[in-house]
Short mmCIF file of C-alpha atoms in Angstrom, two decimals:
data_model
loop_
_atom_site.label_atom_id
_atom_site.label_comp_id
_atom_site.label_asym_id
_atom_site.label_seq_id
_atom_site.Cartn_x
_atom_site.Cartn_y
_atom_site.Cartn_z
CA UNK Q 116 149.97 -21.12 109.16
CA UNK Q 117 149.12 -19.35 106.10
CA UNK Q 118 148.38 -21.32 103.16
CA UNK Q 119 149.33 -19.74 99.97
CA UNK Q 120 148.32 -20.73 96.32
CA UNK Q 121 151.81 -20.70 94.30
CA UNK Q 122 150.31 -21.32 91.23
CA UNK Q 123 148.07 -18.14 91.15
CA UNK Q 124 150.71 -15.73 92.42
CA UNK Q 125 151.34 -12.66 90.22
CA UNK Q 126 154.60 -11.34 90.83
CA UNK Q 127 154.69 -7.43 91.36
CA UNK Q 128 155.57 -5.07 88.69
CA UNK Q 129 159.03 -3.58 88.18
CA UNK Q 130 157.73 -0.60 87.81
CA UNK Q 131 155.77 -0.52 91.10
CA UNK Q 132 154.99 -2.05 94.17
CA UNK Q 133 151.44 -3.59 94.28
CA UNK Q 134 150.71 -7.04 94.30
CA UNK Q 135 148.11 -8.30 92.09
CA UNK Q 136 145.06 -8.77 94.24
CA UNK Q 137 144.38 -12.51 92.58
CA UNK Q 138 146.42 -14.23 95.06
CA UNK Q 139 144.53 -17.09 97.25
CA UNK Q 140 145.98 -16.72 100.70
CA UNK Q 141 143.43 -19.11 102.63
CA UNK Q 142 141.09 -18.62 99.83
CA UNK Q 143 140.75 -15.30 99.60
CA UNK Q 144 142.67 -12.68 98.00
CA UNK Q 145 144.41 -9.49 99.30
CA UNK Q 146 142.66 -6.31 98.94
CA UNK Q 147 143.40 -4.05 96.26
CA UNK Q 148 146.70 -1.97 97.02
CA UNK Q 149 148.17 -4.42 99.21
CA UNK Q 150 151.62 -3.46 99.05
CA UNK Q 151 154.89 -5.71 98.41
CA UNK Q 152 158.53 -4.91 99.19
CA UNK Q 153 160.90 -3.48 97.17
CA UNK Q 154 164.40 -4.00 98.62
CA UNK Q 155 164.88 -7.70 100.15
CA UNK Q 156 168.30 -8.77 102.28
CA UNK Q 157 169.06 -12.64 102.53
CA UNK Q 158 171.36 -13.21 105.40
CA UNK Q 159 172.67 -16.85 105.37
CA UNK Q 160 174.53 -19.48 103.53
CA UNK Q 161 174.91 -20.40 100.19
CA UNK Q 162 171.82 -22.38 99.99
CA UNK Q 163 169.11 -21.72 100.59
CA UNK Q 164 169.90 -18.56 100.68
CA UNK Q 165 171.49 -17.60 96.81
CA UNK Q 166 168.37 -19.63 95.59
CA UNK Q 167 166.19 -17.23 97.13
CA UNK Q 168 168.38 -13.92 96.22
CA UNK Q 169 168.05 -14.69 92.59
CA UNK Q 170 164.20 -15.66 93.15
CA UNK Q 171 163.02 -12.32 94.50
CA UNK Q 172 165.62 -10.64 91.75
CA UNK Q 173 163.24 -12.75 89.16
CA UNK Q 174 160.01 -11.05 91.32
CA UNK Q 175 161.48 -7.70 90.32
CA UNK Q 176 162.56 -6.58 93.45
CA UNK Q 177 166.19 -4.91 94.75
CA UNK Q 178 167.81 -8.33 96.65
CA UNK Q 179 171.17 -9.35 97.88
CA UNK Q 180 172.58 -11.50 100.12
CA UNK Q 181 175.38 -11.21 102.81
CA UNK Q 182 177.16 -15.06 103.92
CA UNK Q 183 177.17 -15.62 108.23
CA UNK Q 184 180.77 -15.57 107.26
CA UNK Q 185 181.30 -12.33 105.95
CA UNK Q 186 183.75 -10.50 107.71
CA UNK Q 187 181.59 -7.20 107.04
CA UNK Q 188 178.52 -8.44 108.09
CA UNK Q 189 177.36 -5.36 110.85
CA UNK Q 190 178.39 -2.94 108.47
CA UNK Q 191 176.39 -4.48 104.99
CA UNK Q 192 173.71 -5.56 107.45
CA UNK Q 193 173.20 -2.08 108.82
CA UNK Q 194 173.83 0.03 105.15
CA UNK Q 195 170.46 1.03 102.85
CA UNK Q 196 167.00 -0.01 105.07
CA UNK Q 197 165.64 -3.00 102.91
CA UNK Q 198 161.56 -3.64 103.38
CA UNK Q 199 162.48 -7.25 103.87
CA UNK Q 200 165.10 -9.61 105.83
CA UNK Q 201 164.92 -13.57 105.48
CA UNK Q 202 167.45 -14.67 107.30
CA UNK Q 203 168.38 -18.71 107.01
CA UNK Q 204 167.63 -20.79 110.00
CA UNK Q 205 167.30 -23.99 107.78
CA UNK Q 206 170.30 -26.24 109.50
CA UNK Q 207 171.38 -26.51 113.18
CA UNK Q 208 174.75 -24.30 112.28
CA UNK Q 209 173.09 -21.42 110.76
CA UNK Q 210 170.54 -21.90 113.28
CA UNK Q 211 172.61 -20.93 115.89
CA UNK Q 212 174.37 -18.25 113.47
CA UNK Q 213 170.46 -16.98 113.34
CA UNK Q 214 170.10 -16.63 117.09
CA UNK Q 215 173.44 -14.76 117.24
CA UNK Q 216 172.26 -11.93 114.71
CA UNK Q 217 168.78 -12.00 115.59
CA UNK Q 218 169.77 -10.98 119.48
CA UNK Q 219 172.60 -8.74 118.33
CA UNK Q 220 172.49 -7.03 115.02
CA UNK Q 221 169.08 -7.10 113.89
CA UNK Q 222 167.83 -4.72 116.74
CA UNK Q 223 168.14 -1.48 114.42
CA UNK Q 224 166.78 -2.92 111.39
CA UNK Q 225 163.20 -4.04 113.70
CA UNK Q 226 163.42 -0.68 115.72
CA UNK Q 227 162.36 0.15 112.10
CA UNK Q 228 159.59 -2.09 111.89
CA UNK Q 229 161.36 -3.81 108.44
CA UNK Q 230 159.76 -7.47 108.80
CA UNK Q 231 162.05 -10.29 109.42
CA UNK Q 232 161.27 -13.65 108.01
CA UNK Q 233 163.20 -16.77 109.11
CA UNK Q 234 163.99 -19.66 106.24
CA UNK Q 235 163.51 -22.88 108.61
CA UNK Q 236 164.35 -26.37 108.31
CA UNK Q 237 161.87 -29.31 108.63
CA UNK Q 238 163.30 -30.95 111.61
CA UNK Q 239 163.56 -29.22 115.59
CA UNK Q 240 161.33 -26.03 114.58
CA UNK Q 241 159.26 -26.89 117.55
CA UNK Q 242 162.14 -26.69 120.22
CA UNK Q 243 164.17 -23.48 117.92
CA UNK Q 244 164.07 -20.07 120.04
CA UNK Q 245 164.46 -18.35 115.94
CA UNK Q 246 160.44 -18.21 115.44
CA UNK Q 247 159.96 -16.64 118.30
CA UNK Q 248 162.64 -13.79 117.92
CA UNK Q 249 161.05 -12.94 114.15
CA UNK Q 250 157.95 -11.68 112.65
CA UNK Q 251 157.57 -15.21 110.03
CA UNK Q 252 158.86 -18.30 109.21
CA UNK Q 253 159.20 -19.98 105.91
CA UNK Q 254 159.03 -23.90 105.75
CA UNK Q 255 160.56 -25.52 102.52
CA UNK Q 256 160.36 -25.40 99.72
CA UNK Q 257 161.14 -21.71 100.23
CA UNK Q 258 159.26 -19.70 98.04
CA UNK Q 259 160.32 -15.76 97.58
CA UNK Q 260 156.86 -15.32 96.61
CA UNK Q 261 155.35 -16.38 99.85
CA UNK Q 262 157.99 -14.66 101.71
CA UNK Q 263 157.06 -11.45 100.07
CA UNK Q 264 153.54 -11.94 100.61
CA UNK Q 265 154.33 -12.62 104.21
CA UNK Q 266 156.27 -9.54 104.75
CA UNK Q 267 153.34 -7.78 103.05
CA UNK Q 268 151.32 -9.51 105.58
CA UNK Q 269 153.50 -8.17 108.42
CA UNK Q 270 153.60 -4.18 107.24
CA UNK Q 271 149.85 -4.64 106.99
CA UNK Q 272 149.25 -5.91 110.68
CA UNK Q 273 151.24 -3.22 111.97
CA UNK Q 274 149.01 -0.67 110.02
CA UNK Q 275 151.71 0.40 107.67
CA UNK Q 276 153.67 1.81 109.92
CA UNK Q 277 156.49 2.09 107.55
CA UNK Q 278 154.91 4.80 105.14
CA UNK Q 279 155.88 7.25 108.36
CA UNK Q 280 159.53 6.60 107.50
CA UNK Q 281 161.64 8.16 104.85
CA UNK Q 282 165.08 6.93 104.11
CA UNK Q 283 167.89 8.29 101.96
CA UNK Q 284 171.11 6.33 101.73
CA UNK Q 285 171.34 5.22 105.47
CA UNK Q 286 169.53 7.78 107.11
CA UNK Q 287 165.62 6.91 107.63
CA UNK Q 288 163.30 9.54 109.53
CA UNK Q 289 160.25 8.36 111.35
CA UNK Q 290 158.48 11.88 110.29
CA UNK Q 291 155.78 11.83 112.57
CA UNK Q 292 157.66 10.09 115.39
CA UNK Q 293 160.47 12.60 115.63
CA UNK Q 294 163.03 9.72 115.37
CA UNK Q 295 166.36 8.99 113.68
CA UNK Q 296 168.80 6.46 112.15
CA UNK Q 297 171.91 6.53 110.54
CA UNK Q 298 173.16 2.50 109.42
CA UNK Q 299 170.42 1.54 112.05
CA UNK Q 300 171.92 3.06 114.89
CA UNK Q 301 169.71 6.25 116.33
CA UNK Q 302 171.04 9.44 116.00
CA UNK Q 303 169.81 12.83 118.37
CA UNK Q 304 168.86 15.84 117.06
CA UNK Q 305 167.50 18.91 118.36
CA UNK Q 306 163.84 19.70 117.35
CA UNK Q 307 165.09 22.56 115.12
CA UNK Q 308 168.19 20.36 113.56
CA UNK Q 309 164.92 17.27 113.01
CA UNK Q 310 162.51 19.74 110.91
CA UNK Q 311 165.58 21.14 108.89
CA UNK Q 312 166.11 17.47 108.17
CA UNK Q 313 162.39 16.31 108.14
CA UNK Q 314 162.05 19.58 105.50
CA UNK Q 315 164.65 18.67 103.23
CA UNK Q 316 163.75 15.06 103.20
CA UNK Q 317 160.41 15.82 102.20
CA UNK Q 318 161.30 18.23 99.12
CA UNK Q 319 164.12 15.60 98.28
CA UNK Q 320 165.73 16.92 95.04
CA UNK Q 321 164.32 20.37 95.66
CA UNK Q 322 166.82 23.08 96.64
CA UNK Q 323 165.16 24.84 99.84
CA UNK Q 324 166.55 28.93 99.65
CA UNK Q 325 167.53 30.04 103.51
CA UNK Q 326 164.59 32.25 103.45
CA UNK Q 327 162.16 29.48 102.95
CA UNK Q 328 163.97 27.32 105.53
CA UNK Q 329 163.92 30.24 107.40
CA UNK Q 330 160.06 31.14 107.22
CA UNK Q 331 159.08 27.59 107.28
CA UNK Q 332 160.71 26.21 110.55
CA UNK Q 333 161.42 30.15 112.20
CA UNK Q 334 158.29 31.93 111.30
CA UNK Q 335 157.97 34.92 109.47
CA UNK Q 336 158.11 37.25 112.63
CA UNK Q 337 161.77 36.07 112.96
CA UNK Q 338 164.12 38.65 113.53
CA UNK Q 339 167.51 36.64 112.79
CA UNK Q 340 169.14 36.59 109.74
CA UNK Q 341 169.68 34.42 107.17
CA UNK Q 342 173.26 32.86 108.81
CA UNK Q 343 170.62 30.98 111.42
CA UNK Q 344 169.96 28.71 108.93
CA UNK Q 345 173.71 27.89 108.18
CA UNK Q 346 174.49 27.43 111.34
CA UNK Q 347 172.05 24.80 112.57
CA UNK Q 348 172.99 23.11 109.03
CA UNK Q 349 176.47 22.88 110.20
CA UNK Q 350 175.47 21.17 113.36
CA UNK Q 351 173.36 18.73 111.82
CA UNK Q 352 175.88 17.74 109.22
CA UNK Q 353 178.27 17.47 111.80
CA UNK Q 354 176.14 14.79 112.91
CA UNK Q 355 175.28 12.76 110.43
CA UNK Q 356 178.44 12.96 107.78
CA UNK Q 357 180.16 10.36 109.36
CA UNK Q 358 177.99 8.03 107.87
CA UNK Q 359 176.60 10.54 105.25
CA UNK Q 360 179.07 13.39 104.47
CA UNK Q 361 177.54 13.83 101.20
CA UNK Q 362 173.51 13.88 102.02
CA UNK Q 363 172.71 17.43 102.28
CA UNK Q 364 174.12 19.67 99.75
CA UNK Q 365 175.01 23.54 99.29
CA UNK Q 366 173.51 25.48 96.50
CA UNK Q 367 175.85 28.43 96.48
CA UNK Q 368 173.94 31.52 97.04
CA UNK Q 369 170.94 29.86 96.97
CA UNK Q 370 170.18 27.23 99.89
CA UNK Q 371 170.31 23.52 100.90
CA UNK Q 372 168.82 20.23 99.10
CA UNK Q 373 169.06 16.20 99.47
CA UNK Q 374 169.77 15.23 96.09
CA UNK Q 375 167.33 12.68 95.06
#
């Protein structure tokens, strides 16, 4: 178990998402651009669960929390990929509520590698199934600064395997694993429709003209025309804008962007 030194933590910026490198974790620090999460999702009851939403809110970073009993819950669950899920596994009921999710719901969000940390109670973690079905556990008091340092932790061990993914709204692209999402379930595309995406994603804000898409994922030595490019647009919106109908836009007699 990691032992971390509360009283030295430096929350991260606002502005930015490095943790200050003063923070004891078994009496040494992390090295310089170890990198926190932005976004956090806290999936369990009111307590502790609203305590720790309005902790990491205090750490600066994007939280909120969804209740075992929303009716909603695999549609908020799966919208905008956070960089951290504590779920709470603190008493035997949401325990169980845990295991449900964890085996069910949560296997988009850790096809994406987003760390899952599990808020446990102080009696039966020995004989709970929830550690072993999540990349953490916190024990109380449950601190949202060790549970960010944790996930931290987590990205780190698996070589940062998140910087490969780019997300707008609730698509994510793994860039350099040819892979898709939309809301956490996987979406196919053909190579050609993936580096029109992959392009756009990667000048986000930018509008692309057809002749740059064109020469870019065509070649110059193309012979087609320009209508090439609107037509494997078409079939790649008509894949993905039934969860994002507004994600790529038309610049009239210009080309395509994703706003930023």
């Amino acid at each position: 178990m990691i032992n971390i030194q509360r009283s030295d933590y430096n929350p991260p910026s606002r502005h930015g998402r490095t943790l200050a490198a003063t923070t004891p974790v078994n009496g040494a620090g992390p090295p310089p651009g170890f990198l926190a999460p932005r976004d956090a999702l806290v999936l369990g009851s009111a307590e502790p669960g609203t305590r720790l939403t309005a902790a990491l809110v205090r750490l600066g970073l994007n939280a909120r929390m969804i209740d075992y009993d929303d009716v909603s819950l695999s549609a908020r669950l799966l919208g905008p990929r956070p960089d951290l899920v504590i779920i709470d596994a603190t008493t035997s009921a949401t325990e169980r509520a845990a295991r449900l999710v964890l085996t069910t719901l949560f296997e988009g969000l850790r096809t994406l590698s987003v760390p899952v940390i599990a808020a446990m109670g102080t009696s039966g973690v020995a004989q709970s199934e929830v550690p072993l079905l999540v990349d953490d556990v916190l024990l109380p008091p449950h601190e949202a600064a060790e549970a960010v340092i944790r996930a931290a932790l987590v990205s780190q061990r698996r070589g940062n395997t998140s910087a490969h993914l780019v997300s707008a709204g609730v698509l994510t692209v793994d860039i350099e694993g040819f892979r898709a999402w939309l809301s956490g379930e996987p979406v196919t595309l053909t190579y050609t429709e993936f580096q029109l995406l992959r392009l756009l994603l990667l000048n986000r804000g930018k509008v692309l003209t057809r002749q740059m898409l064109l020469n870019k994922i065509w070649g110059y030595d193309y012979l087609g025309g320009l209508r090439t490019v609107d037509v494997h647009i078409r079939r790649l919106r008509a894949k993905i804008e039934a969860h994002a109908p507004a994600l790529i836009e038309t610049v009239r007699h210009v080309g395509y962007r994703i706003p930023e």
